[in-house]
Coordinates of C-alpha atoms and ligand atoms in Angstrom, one line a residue:
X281 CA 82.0 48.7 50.3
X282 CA 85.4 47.8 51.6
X283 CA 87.7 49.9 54.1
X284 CA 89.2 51.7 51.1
X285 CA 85.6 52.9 50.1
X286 CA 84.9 54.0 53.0
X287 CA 88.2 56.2 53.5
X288 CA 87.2 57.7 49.8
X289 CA 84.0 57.9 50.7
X290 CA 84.6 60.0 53.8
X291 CA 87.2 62.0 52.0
X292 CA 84.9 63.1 49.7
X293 CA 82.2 64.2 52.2
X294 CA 85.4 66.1 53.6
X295 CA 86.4 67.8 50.8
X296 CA 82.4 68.4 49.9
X297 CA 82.1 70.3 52.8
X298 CA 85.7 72.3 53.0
X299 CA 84.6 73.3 49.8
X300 CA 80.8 74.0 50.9
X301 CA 82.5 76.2 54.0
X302 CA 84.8 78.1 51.7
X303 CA 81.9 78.4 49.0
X304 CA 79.6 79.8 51.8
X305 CA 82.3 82.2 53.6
X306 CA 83.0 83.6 50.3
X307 CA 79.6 84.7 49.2
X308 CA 78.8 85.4 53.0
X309 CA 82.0 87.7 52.7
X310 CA 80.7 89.4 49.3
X311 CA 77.1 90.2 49.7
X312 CA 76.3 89.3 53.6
X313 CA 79.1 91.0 55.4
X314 CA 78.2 94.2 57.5
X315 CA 81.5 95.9 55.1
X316 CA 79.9 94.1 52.3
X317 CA 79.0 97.4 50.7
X318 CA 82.5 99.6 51.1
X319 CA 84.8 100.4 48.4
X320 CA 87.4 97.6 47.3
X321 CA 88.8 94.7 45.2
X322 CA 86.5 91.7 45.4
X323 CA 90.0 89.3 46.1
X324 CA 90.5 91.4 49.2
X325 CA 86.8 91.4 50.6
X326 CA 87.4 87.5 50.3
X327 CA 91.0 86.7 51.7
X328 CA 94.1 88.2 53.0
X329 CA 96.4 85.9 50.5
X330 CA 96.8 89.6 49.0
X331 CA 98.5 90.9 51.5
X332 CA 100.6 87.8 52.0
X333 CA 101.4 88.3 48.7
X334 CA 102.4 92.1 49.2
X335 CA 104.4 91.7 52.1
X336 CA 106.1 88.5 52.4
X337 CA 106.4 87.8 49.2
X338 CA 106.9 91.3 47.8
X339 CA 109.0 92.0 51.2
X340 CA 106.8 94.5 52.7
X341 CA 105.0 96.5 50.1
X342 CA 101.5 96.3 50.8
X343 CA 101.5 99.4 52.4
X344 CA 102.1 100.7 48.8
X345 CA 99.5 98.4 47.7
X346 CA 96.7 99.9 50.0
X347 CA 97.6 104.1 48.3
X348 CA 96.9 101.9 44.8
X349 CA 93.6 101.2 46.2
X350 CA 93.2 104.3 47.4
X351 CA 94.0 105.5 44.1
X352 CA 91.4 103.8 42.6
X353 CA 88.5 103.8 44.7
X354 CA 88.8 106.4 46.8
X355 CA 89.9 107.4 50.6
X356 CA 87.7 104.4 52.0
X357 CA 88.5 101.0 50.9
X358 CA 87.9 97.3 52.7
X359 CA 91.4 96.5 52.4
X360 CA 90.9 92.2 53.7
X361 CA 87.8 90.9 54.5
X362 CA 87.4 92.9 57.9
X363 CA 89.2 95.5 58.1
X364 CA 89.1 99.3 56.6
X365 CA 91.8 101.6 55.5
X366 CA 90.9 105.4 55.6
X367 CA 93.2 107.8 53.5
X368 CA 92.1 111.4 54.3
X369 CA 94.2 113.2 56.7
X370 CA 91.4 115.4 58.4
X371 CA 90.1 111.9 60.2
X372 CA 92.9 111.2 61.6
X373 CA 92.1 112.6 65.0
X374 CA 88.7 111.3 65.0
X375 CA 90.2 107.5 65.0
X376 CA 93.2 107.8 67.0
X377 CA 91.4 109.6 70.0
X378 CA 91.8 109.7 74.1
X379 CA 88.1 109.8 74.0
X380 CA 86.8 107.0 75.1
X381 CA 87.5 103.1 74.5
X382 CA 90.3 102.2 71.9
X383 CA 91.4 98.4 70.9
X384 CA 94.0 97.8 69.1
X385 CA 93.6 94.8 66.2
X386 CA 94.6 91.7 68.0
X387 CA 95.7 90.0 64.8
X388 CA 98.0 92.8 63.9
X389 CA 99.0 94.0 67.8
X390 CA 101.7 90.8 67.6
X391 CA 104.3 91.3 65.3
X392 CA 107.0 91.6 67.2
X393 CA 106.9 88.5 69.5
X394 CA 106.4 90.1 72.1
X395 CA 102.7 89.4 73.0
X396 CA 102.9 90.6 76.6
X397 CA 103.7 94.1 76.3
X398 CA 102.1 97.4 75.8
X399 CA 102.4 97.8 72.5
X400 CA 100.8 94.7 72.1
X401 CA 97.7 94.6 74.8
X402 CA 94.8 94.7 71.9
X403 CA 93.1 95.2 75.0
X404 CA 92.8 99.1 76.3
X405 CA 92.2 97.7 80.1
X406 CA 95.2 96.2 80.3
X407 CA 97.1 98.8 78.2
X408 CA 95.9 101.4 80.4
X409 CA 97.9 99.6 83.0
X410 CA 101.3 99.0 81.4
X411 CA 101.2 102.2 80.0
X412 CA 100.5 104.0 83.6
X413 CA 103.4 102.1 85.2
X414 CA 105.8 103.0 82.4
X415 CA 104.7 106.7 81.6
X416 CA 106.6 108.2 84.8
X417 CA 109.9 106.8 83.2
X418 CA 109.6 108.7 79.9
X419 CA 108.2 112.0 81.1
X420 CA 109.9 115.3 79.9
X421 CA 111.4 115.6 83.4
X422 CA 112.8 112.3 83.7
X423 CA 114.1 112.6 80.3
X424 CA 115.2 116.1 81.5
X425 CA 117.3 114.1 84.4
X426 CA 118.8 111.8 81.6
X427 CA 120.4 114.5 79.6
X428 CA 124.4 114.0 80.8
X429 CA 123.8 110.3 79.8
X430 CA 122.5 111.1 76.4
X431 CA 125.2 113.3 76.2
X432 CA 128.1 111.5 77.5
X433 CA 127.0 108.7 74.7
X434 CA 126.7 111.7 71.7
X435 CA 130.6 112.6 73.0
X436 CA 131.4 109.5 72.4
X437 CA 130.3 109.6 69.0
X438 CA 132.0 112.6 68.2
X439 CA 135.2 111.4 69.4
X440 CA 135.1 108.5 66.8
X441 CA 134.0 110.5 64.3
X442 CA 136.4 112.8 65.2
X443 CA 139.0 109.8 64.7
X444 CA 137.1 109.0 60.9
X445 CA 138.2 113.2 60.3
X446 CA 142.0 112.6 61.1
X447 CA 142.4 109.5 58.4
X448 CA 139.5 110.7 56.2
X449 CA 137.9 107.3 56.4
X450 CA 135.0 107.2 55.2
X451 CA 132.1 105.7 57.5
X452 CA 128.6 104.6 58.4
X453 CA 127.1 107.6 59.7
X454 CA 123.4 105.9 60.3
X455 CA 125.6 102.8 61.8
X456 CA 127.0 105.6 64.6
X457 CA 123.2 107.1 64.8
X458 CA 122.0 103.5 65.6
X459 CA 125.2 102.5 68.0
X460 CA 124.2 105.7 69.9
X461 CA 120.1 105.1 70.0
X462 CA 120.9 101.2 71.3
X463 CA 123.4 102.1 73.9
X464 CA 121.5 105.1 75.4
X465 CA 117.6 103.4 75.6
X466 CA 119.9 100.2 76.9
X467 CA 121.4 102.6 79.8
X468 CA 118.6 103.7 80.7
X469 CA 116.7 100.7 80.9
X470 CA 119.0 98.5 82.2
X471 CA 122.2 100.1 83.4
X472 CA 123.8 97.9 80.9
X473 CA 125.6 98.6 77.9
X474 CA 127.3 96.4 75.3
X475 CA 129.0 99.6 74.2
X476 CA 127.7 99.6 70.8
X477 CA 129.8 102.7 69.6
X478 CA 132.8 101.6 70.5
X479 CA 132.4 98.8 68.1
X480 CA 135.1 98.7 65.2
X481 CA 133.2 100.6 62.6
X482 CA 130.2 100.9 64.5
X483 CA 129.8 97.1 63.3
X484 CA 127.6 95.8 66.4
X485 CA 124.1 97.2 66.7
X486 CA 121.0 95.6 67.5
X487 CA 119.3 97.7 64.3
X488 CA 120.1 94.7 62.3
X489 CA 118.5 91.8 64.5
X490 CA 116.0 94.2 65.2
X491 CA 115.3 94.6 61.4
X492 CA 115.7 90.6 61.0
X493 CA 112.9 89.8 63.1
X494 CA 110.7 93.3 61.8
X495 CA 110.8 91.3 58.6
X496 CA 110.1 87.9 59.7
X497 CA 106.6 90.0 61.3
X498 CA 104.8 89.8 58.5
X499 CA 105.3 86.2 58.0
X500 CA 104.0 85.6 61.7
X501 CA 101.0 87.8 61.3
X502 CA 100.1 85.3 58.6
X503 CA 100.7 82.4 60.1
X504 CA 100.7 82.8 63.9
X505 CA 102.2 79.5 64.8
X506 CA 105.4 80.0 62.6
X507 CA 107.0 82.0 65.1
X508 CA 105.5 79.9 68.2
X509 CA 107.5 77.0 66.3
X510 CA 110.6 78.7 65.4
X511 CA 111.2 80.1 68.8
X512 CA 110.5 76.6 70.5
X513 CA 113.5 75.3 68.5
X514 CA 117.1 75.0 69.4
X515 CA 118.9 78.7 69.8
X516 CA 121.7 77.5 68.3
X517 CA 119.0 75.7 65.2
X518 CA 117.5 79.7 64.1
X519 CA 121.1 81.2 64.1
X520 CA 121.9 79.1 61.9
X521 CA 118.9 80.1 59.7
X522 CA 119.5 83.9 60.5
X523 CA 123.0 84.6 62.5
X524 CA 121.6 88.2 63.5
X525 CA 119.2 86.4 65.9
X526 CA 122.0 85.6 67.7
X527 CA 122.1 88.8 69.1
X528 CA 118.7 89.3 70.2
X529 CA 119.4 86.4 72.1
X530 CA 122.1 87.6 73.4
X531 CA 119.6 90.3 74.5
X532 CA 117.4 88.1 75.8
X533 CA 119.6 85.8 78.0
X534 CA 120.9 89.3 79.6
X535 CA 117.6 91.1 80.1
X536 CA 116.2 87.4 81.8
X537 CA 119.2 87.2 84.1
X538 CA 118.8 90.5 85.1
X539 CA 114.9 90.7 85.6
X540 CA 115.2 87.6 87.7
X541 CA 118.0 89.2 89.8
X542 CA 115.5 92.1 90.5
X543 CA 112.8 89.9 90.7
X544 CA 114.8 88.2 93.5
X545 CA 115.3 91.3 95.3
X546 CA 119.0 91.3 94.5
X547 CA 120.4 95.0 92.4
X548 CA 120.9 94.4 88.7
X549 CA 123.8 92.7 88.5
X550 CA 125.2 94.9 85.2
X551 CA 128.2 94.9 83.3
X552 CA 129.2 98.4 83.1
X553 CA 127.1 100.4 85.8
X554 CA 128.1 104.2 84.8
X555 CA 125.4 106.6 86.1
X556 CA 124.5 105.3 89.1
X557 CA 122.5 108.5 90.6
X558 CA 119.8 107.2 87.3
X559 CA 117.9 104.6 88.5
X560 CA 116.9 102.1 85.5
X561 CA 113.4 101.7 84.2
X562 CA 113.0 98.1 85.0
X563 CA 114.5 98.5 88.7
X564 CA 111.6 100.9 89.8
X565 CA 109.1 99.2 87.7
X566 CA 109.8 96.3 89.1
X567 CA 109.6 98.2 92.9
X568 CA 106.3 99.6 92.0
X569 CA 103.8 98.8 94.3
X570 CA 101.3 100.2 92.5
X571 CA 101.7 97.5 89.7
X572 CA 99.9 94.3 89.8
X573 CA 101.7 90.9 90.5
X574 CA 100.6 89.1 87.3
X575 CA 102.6 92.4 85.1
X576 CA 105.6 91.2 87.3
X577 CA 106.1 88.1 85.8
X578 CA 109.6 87.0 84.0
X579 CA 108.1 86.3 80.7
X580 CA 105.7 89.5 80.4
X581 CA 108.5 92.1 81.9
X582 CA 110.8 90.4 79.1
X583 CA 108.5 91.0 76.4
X584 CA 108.0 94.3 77.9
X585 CA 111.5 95.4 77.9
X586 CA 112.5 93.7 74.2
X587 CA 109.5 96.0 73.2
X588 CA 110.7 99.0 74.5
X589 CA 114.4 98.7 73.7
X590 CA 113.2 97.6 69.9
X591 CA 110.9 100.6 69.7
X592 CA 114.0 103.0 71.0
X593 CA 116.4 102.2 68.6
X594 CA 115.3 102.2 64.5
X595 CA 113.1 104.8 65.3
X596 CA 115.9 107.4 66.4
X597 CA 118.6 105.6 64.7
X598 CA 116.8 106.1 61.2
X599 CA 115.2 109.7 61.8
X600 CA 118.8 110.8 62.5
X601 CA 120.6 109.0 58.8
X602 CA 117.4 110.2 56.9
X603 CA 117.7 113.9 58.1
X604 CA 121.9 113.7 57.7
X605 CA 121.8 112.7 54.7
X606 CA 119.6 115.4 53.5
X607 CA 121.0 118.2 55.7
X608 CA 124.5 117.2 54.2
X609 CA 123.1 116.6 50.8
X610 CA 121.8 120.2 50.5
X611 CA 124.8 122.9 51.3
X612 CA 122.5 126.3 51.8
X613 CA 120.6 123.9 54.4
X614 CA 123.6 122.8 56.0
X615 CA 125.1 126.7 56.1
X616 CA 122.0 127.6 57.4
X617 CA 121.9 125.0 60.2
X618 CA 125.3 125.7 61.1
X619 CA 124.9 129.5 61.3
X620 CA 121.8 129.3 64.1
X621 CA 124.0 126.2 65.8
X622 CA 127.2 128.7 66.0
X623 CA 125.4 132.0 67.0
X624 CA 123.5 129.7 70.2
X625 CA 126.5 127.5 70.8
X626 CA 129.7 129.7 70.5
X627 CA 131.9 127.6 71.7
X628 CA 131.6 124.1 69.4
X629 CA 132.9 122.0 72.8
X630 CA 130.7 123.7 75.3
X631 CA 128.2 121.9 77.3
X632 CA 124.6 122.1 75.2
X633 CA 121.4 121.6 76.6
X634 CA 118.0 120.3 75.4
X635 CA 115.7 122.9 76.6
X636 CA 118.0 125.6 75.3
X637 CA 118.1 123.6 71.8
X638 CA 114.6 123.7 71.3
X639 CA 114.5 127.1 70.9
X640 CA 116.7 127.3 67.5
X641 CA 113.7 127.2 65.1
X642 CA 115.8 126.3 62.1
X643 CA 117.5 122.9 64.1
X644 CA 113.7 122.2 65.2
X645 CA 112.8 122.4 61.8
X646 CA 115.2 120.2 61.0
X647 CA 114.5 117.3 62.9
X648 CA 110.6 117.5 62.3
X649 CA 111.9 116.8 58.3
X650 CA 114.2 114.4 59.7
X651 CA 111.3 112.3 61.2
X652 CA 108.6 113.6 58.5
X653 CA 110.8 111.5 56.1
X654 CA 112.3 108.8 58.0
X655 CA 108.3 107.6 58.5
X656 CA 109.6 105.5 61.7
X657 CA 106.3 103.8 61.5
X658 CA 105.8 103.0 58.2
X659 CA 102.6 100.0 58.7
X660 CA 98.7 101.1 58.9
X661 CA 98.0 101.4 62.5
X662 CA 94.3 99.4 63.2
X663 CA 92.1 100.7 66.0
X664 CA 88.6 99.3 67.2
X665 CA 86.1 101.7 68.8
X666 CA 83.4 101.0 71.2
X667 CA 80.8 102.7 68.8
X668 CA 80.0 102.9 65.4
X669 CA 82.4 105.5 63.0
X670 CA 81.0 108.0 60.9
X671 CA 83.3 108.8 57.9
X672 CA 81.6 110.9 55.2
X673 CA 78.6 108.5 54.3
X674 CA 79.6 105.5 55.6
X675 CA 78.6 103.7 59.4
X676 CA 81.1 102.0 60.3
X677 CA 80.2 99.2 62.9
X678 CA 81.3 99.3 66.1
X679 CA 84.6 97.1 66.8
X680 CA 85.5 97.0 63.2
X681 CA 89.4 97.2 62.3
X682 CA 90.0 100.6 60.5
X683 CA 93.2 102.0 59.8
X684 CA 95.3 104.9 58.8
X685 CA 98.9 105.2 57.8
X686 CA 101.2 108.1 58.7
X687 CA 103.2 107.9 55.3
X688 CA 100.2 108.8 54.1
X689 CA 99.7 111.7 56.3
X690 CA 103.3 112.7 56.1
X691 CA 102.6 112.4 51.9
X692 CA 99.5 114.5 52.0
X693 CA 100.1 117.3 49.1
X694 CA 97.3 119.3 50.7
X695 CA 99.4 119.7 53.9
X696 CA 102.9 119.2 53.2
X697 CA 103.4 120.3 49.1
X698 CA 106.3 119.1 47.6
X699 CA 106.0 116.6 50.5
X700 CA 109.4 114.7 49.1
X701 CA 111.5 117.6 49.7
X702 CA 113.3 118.1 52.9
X703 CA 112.5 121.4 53.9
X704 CA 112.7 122.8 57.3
X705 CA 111.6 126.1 56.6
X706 CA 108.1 124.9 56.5
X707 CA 108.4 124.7 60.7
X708 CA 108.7 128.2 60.5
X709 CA 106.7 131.2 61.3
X710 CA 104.1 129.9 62.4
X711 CA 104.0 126.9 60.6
X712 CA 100.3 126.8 58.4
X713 CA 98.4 124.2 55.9
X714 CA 97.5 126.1 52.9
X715 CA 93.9 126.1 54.1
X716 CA 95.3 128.1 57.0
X717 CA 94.9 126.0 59.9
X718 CA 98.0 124.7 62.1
X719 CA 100.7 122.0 60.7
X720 CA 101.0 121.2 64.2
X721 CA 97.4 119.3 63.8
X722 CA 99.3 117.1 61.2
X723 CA 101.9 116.5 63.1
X724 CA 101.1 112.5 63.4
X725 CA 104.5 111.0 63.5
X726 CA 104.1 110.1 67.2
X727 CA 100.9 108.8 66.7
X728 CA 98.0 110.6 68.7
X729 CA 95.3 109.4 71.4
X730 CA 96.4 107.0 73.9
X731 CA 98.5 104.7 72.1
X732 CA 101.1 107.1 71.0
X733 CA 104.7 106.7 71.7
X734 CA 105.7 106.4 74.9
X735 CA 109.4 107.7 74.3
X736 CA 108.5 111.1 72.7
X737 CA 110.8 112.9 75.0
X738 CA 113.4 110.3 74.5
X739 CA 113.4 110.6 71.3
X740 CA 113.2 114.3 70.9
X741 CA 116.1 114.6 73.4
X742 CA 118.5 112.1 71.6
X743 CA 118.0 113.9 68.4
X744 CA 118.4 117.4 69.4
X745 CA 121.8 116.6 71.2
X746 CA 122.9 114.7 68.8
X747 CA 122.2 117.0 65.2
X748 CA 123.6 119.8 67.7
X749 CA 126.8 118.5 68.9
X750 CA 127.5 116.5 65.4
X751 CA 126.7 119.5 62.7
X752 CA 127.9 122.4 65.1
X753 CA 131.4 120.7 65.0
X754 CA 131.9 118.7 61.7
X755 CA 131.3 119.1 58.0
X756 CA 130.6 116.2 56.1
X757 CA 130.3 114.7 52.2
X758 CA 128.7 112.0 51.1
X759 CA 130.8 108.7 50.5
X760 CA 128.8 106.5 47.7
X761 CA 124.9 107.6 49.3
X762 CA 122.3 108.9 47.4
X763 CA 118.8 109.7 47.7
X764 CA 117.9 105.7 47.4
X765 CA 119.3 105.1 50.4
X766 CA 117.5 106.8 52.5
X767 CA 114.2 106.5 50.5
X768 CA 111.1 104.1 52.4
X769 CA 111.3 101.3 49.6
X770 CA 109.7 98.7 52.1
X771 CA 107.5 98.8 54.7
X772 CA 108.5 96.2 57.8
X773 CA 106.2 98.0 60.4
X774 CA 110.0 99.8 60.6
X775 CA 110.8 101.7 57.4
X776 CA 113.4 100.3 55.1
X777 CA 115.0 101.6 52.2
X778 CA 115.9 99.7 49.3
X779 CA 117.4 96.3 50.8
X780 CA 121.0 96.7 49.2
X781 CA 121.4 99.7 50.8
X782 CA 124.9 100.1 52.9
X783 CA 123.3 103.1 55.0
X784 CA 124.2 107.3 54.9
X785 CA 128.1 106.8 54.5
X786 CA 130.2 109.8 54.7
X787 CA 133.7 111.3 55.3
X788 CA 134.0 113.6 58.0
X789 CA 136.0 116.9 56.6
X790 CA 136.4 119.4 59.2
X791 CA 135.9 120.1 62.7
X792 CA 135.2 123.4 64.2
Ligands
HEM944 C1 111.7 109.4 66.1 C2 111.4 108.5 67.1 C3 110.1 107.8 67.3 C4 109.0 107.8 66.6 C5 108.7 108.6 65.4 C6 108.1 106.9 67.2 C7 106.8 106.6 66.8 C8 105.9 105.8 67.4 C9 104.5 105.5 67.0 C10 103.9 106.1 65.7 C11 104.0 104.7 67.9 C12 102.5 104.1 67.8 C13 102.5 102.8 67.0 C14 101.1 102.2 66.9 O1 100.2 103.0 66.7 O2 101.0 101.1 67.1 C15 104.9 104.4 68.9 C16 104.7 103.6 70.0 C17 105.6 103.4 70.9 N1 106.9 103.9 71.0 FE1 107.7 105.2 69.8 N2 108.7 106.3 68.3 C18 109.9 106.9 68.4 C19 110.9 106.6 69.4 C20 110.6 105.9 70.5 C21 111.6 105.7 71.6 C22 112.9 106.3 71.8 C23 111.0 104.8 72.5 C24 111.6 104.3 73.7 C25 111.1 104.3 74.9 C26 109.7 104.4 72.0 C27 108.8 103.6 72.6 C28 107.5 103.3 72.1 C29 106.6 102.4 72.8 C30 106.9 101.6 74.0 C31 105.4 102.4 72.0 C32 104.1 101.7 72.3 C33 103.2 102.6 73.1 C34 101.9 102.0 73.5 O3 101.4 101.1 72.8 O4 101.3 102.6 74.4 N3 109.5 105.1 70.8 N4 106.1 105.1 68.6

């Protein structure tokens, strides 16, 4: 045999046994596997291709694909080869738990490129760490102490949309909403801002970029090395391929320089520094003794803070569009707004405050359907326990993947009926599932046990100042926005509606 017999020979012995492998993993997969036995398609105990398919191909809609299953064969279904979806609203407390030892699914935890952050720690060692040096920063009372910052950044926005009323302009109403939710979490973690709102038109936000590399996820959960490769190129290379990475660069250069120049000792050296009685998040965490020297590092406090900023900013930015445009869309739910929001706030230019804001049941009502509908995190959420799961009849083996899906929660006819319709009255008096027991308990949108949000009160804060100070001193139409637009049409981890959408616009037609 000459040299070439030999190379055929050995690529046939190759190929023999790729297939052999492949042969074996799939039978292994379909009759040996401890999920071997749980509801599903064969194709997805066998391969993930069909999620590939779903979500890059389909641009995120396997989240859609997974309620079809459900659909078919019932609220537990192997979704890929080892993990398990769970539809059924009642267990959702039983898998997202404080109770003992919770992973997170390492293949899923990095979608964002940012590896080295809480949200991404699969492990709940070292989350428990992150997430006890950055709790302090988001409690209600530090939250409490940012409140003339969040509202110095909502009077801002009036005053342009105040601008929009004078020429009857239409606008971008969610464009303001994210202009405001990137230069407030950017304040407060840096004392920097790139004065978002007082863009032309709003035109700069980081929702976009954001969004840009939310979408690029599911390709890197795939194929882990694609964004390993990409982001070893040239800067200059990948905005060519996607401009709006320019300005997460941008954000990235800045946050770098300024990490290093407290890593050095030296204050943040900021562009605008406005409120300087507020220290910034990454300053103290940064001066916290308490925090080991390896979570100090340039690379993991950068990941940290791109995480935290990301997670601040479509999150309140889209809660806010999706509740305008309904509260807008729907007069005797505007009147009604506006007739609590005048009786507790006589004067529209008077200073408002959170605490007293949460008391107006109607407005709180309205901002639970606001983030009810927005479904801010619109991916399955995986969790590994320490021990085995019961679910009905099923064992589920310790360390397993299972997930649940809070559109699915939010969905749930048994708890929220006519759950399409934005209604706030169903906040009200005291708020009840038809089987009687609290809608509080379903209440998910934060997710529970010890991976939930870190910026609750953030969040909470930022909307309640803003729906207050915006509906208690403008009427709006819509401009060319209907229901479509604010509709979750694809699932990017963030929610996105349908791709052509240009956003809630509006023209502004009184002030009070
Ligand atoms: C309406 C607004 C918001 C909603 C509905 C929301 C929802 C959520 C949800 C569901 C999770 C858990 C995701 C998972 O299970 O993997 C989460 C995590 C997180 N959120 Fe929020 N979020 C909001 C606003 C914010 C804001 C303003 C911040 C800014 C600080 C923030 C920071 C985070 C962080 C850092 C995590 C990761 C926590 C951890 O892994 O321990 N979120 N959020």
């Amino acid at each position: 045999m000459g040299l070439s017999g030999y190379i055929s020979y050995a690529i046939g012995i190759a190929l023999l046994t790729w297939t052999a492998y492949i042969l074996g993993l799939v039978i292994y997969r379909l009759y040996f596997h401890p999920l071997a036995k749980l509801p599903g398609p064969k194709y997805a105990a066998i391969s993930r291709w069909h999620e590939y398919y779903h979500d890059v191909v389909r641009k995120g809609q396997f989240t859609f694909a997974i309620q079809e299953y459900h659909r078919k064969y019932g609220p537990i279904v192997r979704i890929v080869p080892d993990e398990i979806h769970i539809q059924d609203s009642q267990f959702y407390d039983t898998l997202y738990t404080k109770a003992g030892r919770v992973d997170k699914y390492d293949w899923m935890a990095n979608r964002f490129n940012s590896d080295q952050s809480v949200f991404a720690a699969p492990a709940a060692d070292i989350h428990a760490i992150r997430r006890k040096a950055l709790n302090p920063f988001f409690s209600r009372q530090r939250i409490l102490n940012l409140e003339g910052v969040i509202r110095s950044k909502v009077d801002l926005l009036v005053k342009h949309i105040d601008d929009y009323r004078k020429t009857a302009r239409p606008f971008s109403l969610s464009r303001g909403f994210m202009a405001l939710a990137g230069d407030v979490i950017m304040q407060y973690c840096f004392s920097l801002s790139y004065d978002h709102l007082n863009s032309e038109d709003f035109k700069t936000t980081f929702h976009e970029p954001f969004m840009a590399a939310s979408i690029s996820g599911h390709l890197s959960l795939q194929f882990p090395i694609v964004p390993k490769i990409l982001f070893a190129l040239p800067e200059s290379w990948l905005e060519k391929t996607e401009p709006l990475f320019g300005l997460i660069f941008q954000l990235q250069s800045d946050m770098r320089a300024q990490i290093e120049a407290l890593l050095r000792g030296a204050d943040s050296d900021t562009k605008q520094e406005t409120e300087k009685s507020i220290p910034n998040v990454f300053q103290e965490l940064i001066r916290d003794p308490d925090l080991p020297a390896s979570e100090k590092r340039l690379r993991r406090l950068q990941d940290e803070a791109q995480l935290v900023i990301g997670a601040g900013i479509t999150t309140v930015g889209w809660a806010l569009s999706v509740g305008a445009f309904h509260i807008i869309n729907q007069p005797n739910i505007y009147t009604r707004l506006r007739q609590e929001l005048e009786e507790a706030i006589p004067d529209p230019d008077q200073e408002i405050h959170w605490t007293d804001l949460e008391k107006l049941p109607y407005l709180t009502g309205c901002i639970k359907e606001a983030i009810r509908l927005s479904y801010p995190v619109a991916s399955r959420n995986p969790r590994l326990a320490a021990k085995p799961l019961v679910y009905k009849d099923w064992v589920i083996p310790a360390r397993t993947p299972v997930s649940m899906t809070i559109v699915d929660v939010n969905n749930d006819e048994d708890i929220f009926p006519r759950h399409e319709v934005f209604n706030p009255e169903r906040w009200i008096d005291p708020p009840k599932t038809k089987d009687g027991s609290s809608l509080d308990r379903y209440w998910v949108n934060f997710q529970k046990g010890s991976r939930s949000c870190l910026g609750v009160n953030l969040a909470w804060a930022e909307l309640y100042l803003t729906y207050a100070s915006v509906f208690r001193k403008f009427r709006f139409e819509l401009f060319e926005t209907d229901q479509s637009d604010v509709e979750l049409a694809h699932d990017f981890a963030l929610p996105s509606p349908k791709l052509d959408s240009k956003g809630v616009r509006v023209r502004c037609t009184e002030r009070a």
